[in-house]
Coordinates of C-alpha atoms in Angstrom, one line a residue:
M148 CA -37.3 -18.7 31.2
W149 CA -38.5 -16.6 28.2
L150 CA -35.5 -14.4 28.7
K151 CA -33.2 -17.3 28.5
I152 CA -34.7 -18.5 25.3
K153 CA -34.5 -15.1 23.8
R154 CA -30.7 -14.7 24.7
L155 CA -30.1 -18.4 23.3
F156 CA -32.0 -17.4 20.2
F157 CA -30.0 -14.2 19.8
M158 CA -26.7 -15.9 20.2
S159 CA -27.6 -18.6 17.8
L160 CA -28.5 -16.0 15.3
V161 CA -25.3 -14.1 15.9
V162 CA -23.1 -17.3 15.7
G163 CA -25.1 -18.3 12.6
V164 CA -24.4 -15.1 10.8
L165 CA -20.7 -15.2 11.7
G166 CA -20.5 -18.8 10.5
G167 CA -21.8 -17.8 7.2
V168 CA -19.4 -14.9 7.0
I169 CA -16.6 -17.3 7.9
G170 CA -17.7 -19.7 5.1
G171 CA -17.6 -16.8 2.6
V172 CA -14.4 -15.5 3.5
T173 CA -13.0 -19.0 3.3
W174 CA -14.4 -19.5 -0.1
I175 CA -13.1 -16.2 -1.4
L176 CA -9.5 -17.1 -0.4
L177 CA -9.6 -20.8 -1.5
F178 CA -11.3 -19.7 -4.9
T179 CA -8.6 -16.8 -5.4
M180 CA -5.8 -19.6 -4.6
N181 CA -7.1 -22.0 -7.1
V182 CA -7.5 -19.2 -9.8
G183 CA -3.9 -18.2 -9.2
I184 CA -2.6 -21.7 -9.4
D185 CA -4.5 -22.6 -12.6
L186 CA -2.9 -19.4 -14.3
L187 CA 0.6 -19.8 -13.1
W188 CA 0.9 -23.6 -13.3
Y189 CA -1.6 -24.7 -16.0
L190 CA -2.4 -22.0 -18.5
I191 CA 1.0 -20.3 -18.8
P192 CA 3.2 -23.5 -18.9
T193 CA 1.2 -25.0 -21.7
R194 CA 2.3 -22.1 -23.8
L195 CA 6.0 -22.6 -22.7
N196 CA 8.2 -25.3 -23.2
F197 CA 10.7 -24.6 -20.5
V198 CA 12.0 -27.4 -18.2
F199 CA 13.3 -25.1 -15.5
Y200 CA 9.8 -23.3 -15.2
P201 CA 9.2 -24.4 -11.7
L202 CA 12.7 -23.2 -10.6
V203 CA 12.2 -19.8 -12.1
V204 CA 8.7 -19.2 -10.8
C205 CA 9.4 -20.4 -7.3
A206 CA 12.5 -18.2 -7.0
I207 CA 10.3 -15.2 -8.1
G208 CA 7.8 -16.2 -5.6
G209 CA 10.5 -16.4 -3.0
V210 CA 11.5 -12.8 -3.8
L211 CA 8.0 -11.6 -3.4
I212 CA 7.3 -13.5 -0.2
G213 CA 10.6 -12.3 1.3
F214 CA 10.0 -8.8 0.7
W215 CA 6.4 -8.9 1.9
E216 CA 7.7 -10.4 5.1
K217 CA 10.5 -7.9 5.6
R218 CA 7.9 -5.1 5.0
F219 CA 5.1 -6.4 7.3
G220 CA 6.4 -9.2 9.4
R221 CA 6.1 -13.1 9.9
Y222 CA 2.6 -13.9 8.4
P223 CA 0.8 -16.0 8.4
R224 CA 1.4 -17.6 11.7
E225 CA 1.2 -21.3 12.3
L226 CA -2.2 -22.8 13.1
S227 CA -1.0 -24.4 16.4
D228 CA 0.4 -21.0 17.7
I229 CA -2.9 -19.4 16.9
M230 CA -4.9 -22.1 18.5
A231 CA -2.8 -22.0 21.6
E232 CA -3.2 -18.2 21.9
V233 CA -6.9 -18.4 21.5
K234 CA -7.3 -21.2 24.0
A235 CA -5.2 -19.1 26.5
G236 CA -7.6 -16.3 26.1
E237 CA -5.2 -14.0 24.4
K238 CA -6.7 -11.5 21.9
I239 CA -5.5 -11.7 18.1
P240 CA -5.3 -8.2 16.4
Y241 CA -7.5 -7.6 13.5
N242 CA -6.2 -4.3 11.9
N243 CA -4.0 -6.3 9.5
L244 CA -6.2 -8.9 7.9
H245 CA -5.5 -7.8 4.4
I246 CA -1.8 -8.3 5.0
I247 CA -2.3 -11.8 6.5
G248 CA -4.4 -12.5 3.4
I249 CA -1.9 -11.7 0.8
A250 CA 1.0 -13.3 2.8
A251 CA -1.2 -16.5 3.0
L252 CA -2.1 -16.5 -0.7
M253 CA 1.5 -16.0 -2.1
P254 CA 3.3 -19.3 -1.1
L255 CA 0.1 -21.3 -1.9
I256 CA -0.1 -19.9 -5.5
F257 CA 3.6 -20.1 -6.1
G258 CA 3.6 -24.0 -5.4
G259 CA 4.5 -24.0 -1.7
C260 CA 4.2 -27.4 0.0
I261 CA 1.9 -26.1 2.6
G262 CA -1.8 -26.0 3.3
P263 CA -4.2 -23.0 3.4
E264 CA -5.5 -23.6 7.0
A265 CA -2.9 -21.4 8.9
G266 CA -3.5 -18.4 6.7
L267 CA -7.2 -18.7 6.8
A268 CA -7.2 -19.3 10.7
G269 CA -5.4 -16.1 11.1
I270 CA -7.7 -14.1 9.1
I271 CA -10.9 -15.7 10.5
V272 CA -9.7 -15.6 14.1
G273 CA -8.8 -11.9 13.7
L274 CA -12.4 -11.3 12.2
C275 CA -14.0 -13.1 15.1
F276 CA -12.3 -10.9 17.6
W277 CA -13.5 -7.7 15.7
F278 CA -17.0 -9.3 15.9
S279 CA -16.8 -10.1 19.5
D280 CA -15.7 -6.4 20.2
K281 CA -18.7 -5.2 18.3
F282 CA -21.1 -7.6 20.2
R283 CA -19.6 -7.6 23.6
F284 CA -22.4 -5.8 25.1
A285 CA -24.9 -8.3 24.1
F286 CA -23.9 -11.4 26.1
S287 CA -21.0 -12.6 28.3
E288 CA -20.3 -15.8 26.2
I289 CA -18.8 -13.7 23.3
D290 CA -15.3 -14.8 24.4
E291 CA -16.1 -18.2 22.9
I292 CA -16.6 -16.7 19.4
A293 CA -12.9 -17.0 18.4
K294 CA -12.8 -20.7 19.3
I295 CA -16.0 -21.3 17.4
G296 CA -14.6 -19.4 14.4
M297 CA -11.4 -21.5 14.5
A298 CA -13.3 -24.7 14.6
A299 CA -15.6 -23.4 11.8
T300 CA -12.7 -22.5 9.5
V301 CA -10.8 -25.9 10.0
G302 CA -14.0 -27.8 9.4
I303 CA -14.7 -25.9 6.2
V304 CA -11.1 -26.0 4.9
F305 CA -10.9 -29.9 5.3
G306 CA -14.5 -30.5 4.2
S307 CA -15.3 -32.2 7.6
P308 CA -17.4 -30.3 10.3
L309 CA -16.7 -33.0 13.0
F310 CA -13.0 -32.7 12.3
G311 CA -13.3 -29.0 12.9
F312 CA -15.0 -29.6 16.2
F313 CA -12.6 -32.3 17.6
N314 CA -9.5 -30.7 16.2
Q315 CA -10.5 -27.5 18.4
I316 CA -11.2 -29.5 21.6
E317 CA -8.7 -32.5 21.5
D318 CA -5.3 -31.8 23.0
E319 CA -2.3 -34.1 23.1
N320 CA -2.2 -36.2 26.5
Q321 CA -5.7 -35.1 27.4
Q322 CA -9.1 -36.4 27.0
P323 CA -11.4 -34.3 24.7
V324 CA -13.1 -31.8 26.8
I325 CA -16.5 -31.5 25.3
P326 CA -18.3 -28.1 25.8
K327 CA -21.6 -28.7 27.4
N328 CA -25.1 -27.5 26.6
K329 CA -25.2 -24.1 25.0
K330 CA -21.4 -23.9 24.2
M331 CA -21.6 -27.3 22.2
L332 CA -24.8 -26.0 20.5
M333 CA -23.0 -22.8 19.5
Y334 CA -20.0 -24.7 18.0
F335 CA -22.2 -26.7 15.8
I336 CA -24.3 -23.8 14.6
G337 CA -21.2 -21.9 13.6
I338 CA -19.6 -24.9 11.9
I339 CA -22.7 -25.9 9.9
A340 CA -23.6 -22.3 9.0
G341 CA -20.1 -21.9 7.7
F342 CA -20.0 -25.2 5.8
G343 CA -23.4 -24.4 4.3
A344 CA -22.3 -20.9 3.0
F345 CA -19.1 -22.3 1.7
N346 CA -20.8 -25.2 -0.2
L347 CA -23.5 -22.9 -1.5
L348 CA -20.8 -20.6 -3.0
S349 CA -18.9 -23.6 -4.3
S350 CA -21.9 -25.0 -6.1
I351 CA -22.7 -21.8 -7.8
F352 CA -19.3 -20.3 -8.7
G353 CA -17.0 -23.4 -8.3
G354 CA -14.6 -24.4 -5.3
T355 CA -11.8 -26.6 -4.4
P356 CA -11.5 -30.1 -5.8
G357 CA -11.0 -31.8 -2.5
L358 CA -8.8 -34.6 -1.4
G359 CA -10.4 -37.3 -3.8
Q360 CA -12.2 -40.3 -2.7
F361 CA -10.1 -43.6 -2.3
P362 CA -12.1 -46.7 -3.4
P363 CA -13.6 -49.2 -0.9
I364 CA -11.2 -51.7 0.7
E365 CA -12.0 -55.1 -0.9
N366 CA -10.1 -57.4 1.3
T367 CA -9.9 -57.4 5.0
G368 CA -8.8 -61.0 5.7
G369 CA -6.4 -62.3 8.3
I370 CA -3.2 -61.1 6.6
E371 CA -4.6 -57.5 6.6
W372 CA -5.4 -57.5 10.2
V373 CA -2.2 -59.1 11.2
S374 CA -0.2 -56.5 9.3
A375 CA -2.2 -53.6 10.7
I376 CA -0.1 -53.1 13.9
P377 CA 3.3 -53.3 12.1
L378 CA 2.1 -50.8 9.4
A379 CA 0.9 -48.5 12.1
L380 CA 4.3 -48.6 13.8
V381 CA 6.0 -48.0 10.5
G382 CA 3.8 -45.0 9.7
G383 CA 4.2 -43.6 13.1
C384 CA 8.0 -44.0 13.2
I385 CA 8.2 -42.2 9.7
G386 CA 5.9 -39.6 11.1
M387 CA 8.8 -38.7 13.6
L388 CA 10.8 -37.8 10.7
Y389 CA 8.7 -34.7 10.4
F390 CA 10.1 -33.4 13.7
V391 CA 13.7 -34.4 12.8
F392 CA 13.5 -32.5 9.6
K393 CA 12.0 -29.5 11.4
R394 CA 14.9 -29.3 13.7
L395 CA 17.6 -30.1 11.0
V396 CA 16.2 -27.2 8.9
K397 CA 16.1 -24.9 12.0
V398 CA 19.9 -25.7 12.6
A399 CA 20.8 -25.4 9.0
I400 CA 19.4 -21.9 8.4
R401 CA 20.6 -20.5 11.8
P402 CA 23.5 -18.6 10.1
I403 CA 21.0 -16.8 7.7
K404 CA 18.1 -16.7 10.0
N405 CA 18.0 -13.0 9.9
Y406 CA 18.3 -12.6 6.2
I407 CA 14.6 -12.8 5.4
V408 CA 14.7 -12.4 1.7
L409 CA 17.5 -14.7 1.2
N410 CA 15.8 -17.3 3.1
A411 CA 12.5 -17.1 1.1
V412 CA 14.4 -17.2 -2.2
L413 CA 16.5 -20.0 -1.1
A414 CA 13.5 -21.8 -0.2
G415 CA 11.9 -21.2 -3.6
V416 CA 15.0 -22.4 -5.4
I417 CA 15.0 -25.6 -3.3
L418 CA 11.2 -26.1 -3.9
G419 CA 11.3 -25.4 -7.6
G420 CA 14.5 -27.4 -8.2
V421 CA 13.2 -30.6 -6.4
G422 CA 9.8 -30.1 -8.1
I423 CA 11.4 -30.5 -11.5
I424 CA 12.5 -34.0 -10.5
L425 CA 9.7 -34.9 -7.9
P426 CA 6.6 -32.7 -9.0
Y427 CA 4.4 -34.1 -6.2
T428 CA 6.7 -32.5 -3.6
M429 CA 5.2 -29.2 -4.6
F430 CA 1.7 -27.7 -3.5
S431 CA -0.2 -29.1 -0.5
G432 CA -1.1 -32.4 -2.2
E433 CA -4.9 -31.8 -2.3
H434 CA -5.0 -31.3 -6.0
Q435 CA -2.6 -34.3 -6.7
M436 CA -4.2 -36.9 -4.6
T437 CA -6.5 -38.1 -7.3
E438 CA -3.6 -38.5 -9.7
L439 CA -1.7 -40.4 -7.1
M440 CA -4.5 -42.9 -6.8
T441 CA -4.4 -43.7 -10.5
T442 CA -0.7 -43.6 -11.2
W443 CA 0.9 -45.3 -8.0
Q444 CA 1.4 -48.7 -9.5
N445 CA 3.4 -47.1 -12.4
M446 CA 5.4 -45.0 -10.2
G447 CA 7.2 -47.8 -8.3
F448 CA 8.3 -48.3 -4.7
V449 CA 11.3 -45.9 -4.8
L450 CA 9.6 -42.9 -6.5
L451 CA 6.6 -43.3 -4.1
F452 CA 8.7 -43.6 -0.9
V453 CA 11.1 -40.9 -1.7
T454 CA 8.3 -38.6 -2.7
G455 CA 6.6 -39.1 0.5
I456 CA 9.7 -38.5 2.6
V457 CA 11.0 -35.6 0.6
K458 CA 7.6 -33.9 0.9
L459 CA 7.9 -33.9 4.7
L460 CA 11.3 -32.4 4.3
I461 CA 10.2 -29.7 1.8
G462 CA 7.1 -28.9 3.9
N463 CA 9.4 -27.9 6.8
I464 CA 11.9 -26.0 4.5
C465 CA 9.0 -24.0 3.2
I466 CA 7.6 -23.1 6.7
E467 CA 10.9 -22.5 8.3
M468 CA 12.3 -20.3 5.5
G469 CA 9.4 -18.0 5.2
W470 CA 6.8 -19.9 3.0
R471 CA 4.5 -20.1 5.8
G472 CA 1.1 -22.1 5.9
G473 CA -0.4 -25.3 7.3
H474 CA 1.1 -28.7 7.1
I475 CA -1.9 -31.0 7.4
F476 CA -2.5 -31.6 3.6
P477 CA 1.0 -32.3 2.8
V478 CA 1.3 -34.7 5.7
I479 CA -1.6 -36.6 4.4
F480 CA -0.2 -36.9 0.9
S481 CA 3.0 -38.1 2.2
G482 CA 1.3 -40.8 4.2
A483 CA -0.6 -41.9 1.1
A484 CA 2.4 -41.9 -1.1
I485 CA 4.4 -44.0 1.5
G486 CA 1.4 -46.3 2.1
Y487 CA 1.1 -47.1 -1.7
A488 CA 5.0 -47.6 -1.8
I489 CA 4.6 -50.2 0.9
A490 CA 1.6 -51.9 -0.6
I491 CA 3.7 -52.7 -3.8
F492 CA 5.5 -55.2 -1.7
L493 CA 2.9 -56.7 0.6
P494 CA 0.2 -59.2 -0.5
I495 CA -2.7 -57.1 1.2
D496 CA -5.3 -54.8 0.0
P497 CA -3.4 -51.5 -1.0
I498 CA -6.3 -49.1 0.3
F499 CA -6.1 -51.0 3.7
C500 CA -2.4 -50.4 3.7
V501 CA -2.6 -46.7 2.6
A502 CA -5.3 -46.1 5.3
V503 CA -3.3 -47.5 8.2
V504 CA 0.0 -46.0 7.2
T505 CA -1.7 -42.4 6.5
A506 CA -3.6 -42.4 9.7
A507 CA -0.6 -43.4 11.7
L508 CA 1.8 -41.0 10.1
T509 CA -0.7 -38.1 10.3
S510 CA -1.6 -38.8 14.0
A511 CA 2.2 -39.0 14.9
I512 CA 2.4 -35.5 13.7
L513 CA -0.8 -33.9 14.8
R514 CA -1.0 -35.9 18.1
K515 CA -4.8 -35.9 17.8
P516 CA -6.0 -39.4 17.0
L517 CA -9.7 -38.8 17.0
A518 CA -9.5 -35.8 15.0
V519 CA -7.4 -37.5 12.4
V520 CA -9.9 -40.5 12.0
L521 CA -12.8 -38.0 11.5
L522 CA -10.5 -36.0 8.9
L523 CA -9.5 -39.0 6.8
L524 CA -13.1 -40.3 6.6
L525 CA -13.3 -37.4 4.1
C526 CA -11.4 -39.3 1.5
F527 CA -11.2 -42.9 2.8
P528 CA -14.2 -45.4 2.5
I529 CA -16.3 -45.9 5.6
N530 CA -15.0 -49.6 5.7
G531 CA -11.6 -48.1 6.4
I532 CA -12.6 -46.6 9.7
I533 CA -11.2 -49.6 11.8
P534 CA -7.8 -49.7 9.9
M535 CA -7.6 -46.0 10.3
T536 CA -8.5 -46.1 14.0
I537 CA -5.7 -48.7 14.6
G538 CA -3.2 -46.5 12.8
A539 CA -4.2 -43.3 14.4
F540 CA -4.2 -44.4 18.0
I541 CA -0.9 -46.3 17.5
G542 CA 0.8 -43.4 15.7
G543 CA -0.4 -40.8 18.2
A544 CA 0.8 -43.0 21.0
I545 CA 4.3 -43.2 19.8
P546 CA 6.3 -40.7 22.0
V547 CA 8.1 -37.8 20.5
P548 CA 11.8 -38.1 21.5
K549 CA 12.6 -35.5 24.3
F550 CA 15.0 -33.6 22.1
L551 CA 12.4 -33.0 19.5
R552 CA 9.5 -32.0 21.9
E553 CA 10.4 -28.4 22.2
I554 CA 9.5 -27.9 18.5

């Protein structure tokens, strides 16, 4: 009995320390990203009056990203690929974490329409496998370390510990398989330790601004509930465009697929050129969400709707053409922009509309309804949980067409 307690205490301590390290590494990368963005996109442009600044900067970014990939390989890898390998028990190498770190930061700093979760996951999972190799002698459950690290990283990046947990265990077409007893305890120790370390560093030195907080839903009358299912269907169907765009981009770049630098530069030119006309199509959308909440009525239906759709396209262009990263933040922003666009024409509460559409669109792409609801609670009010649940489960239930499933 005492031996079991001792082993549990030791494993909890190891996982807690690892969680703290994960929180610290995550903060360092996100802090570095924000410093780079502030310097390149706020400090320098205020001293220049140059309309084509985004085009030039993104093209330069494409050159750097292309040559880095040509020298070191395709990094960072997509979050879904890393998660699949970890769940399959495959080992992620950890001798190139510095290369992954720079590869992850460059597209983020140069304005890529991507999120930081993929690059961070690659670094953290590699770190976890290094950690597990060092402590393999201590206890047999060490193989679970990488999965715990993945959950902690995702929970920290998105500011939602429960999202990190359920995103790790919830698979499409399967019921969530909850780890039992000791494993479940280890997951939450790792996630909470990482979350605590990240918040401590953010409170001392500053951190990321987050997605922003939508105001409460003021009206939930009959017209809102009647419109919930149609709105969810619209959001889910628009979410299918993400997969359509992904396939179209893959086909379009096939003739130049092996020209790594050309791909990256062309992606930068497209990103910067479109960004001059539609500024919100650049970056992950995390920083711009608060601006969207206050300016949407002045933007009008066409600008909001086009921004939301084009951001789904630009995100795929970035990822497929060498500006690799995550897609969750841009997808959420697209859903919010399209939700606001629809709200302009409907006599319903705008936040209700945005909550349903965003949840449906995001779930149609992620295929994880429960995780999506927990994630969106980070920025939507608590009285939006029912509309978001309706949207998430309807959007996640819309089948991906057969010809798009392979991607």
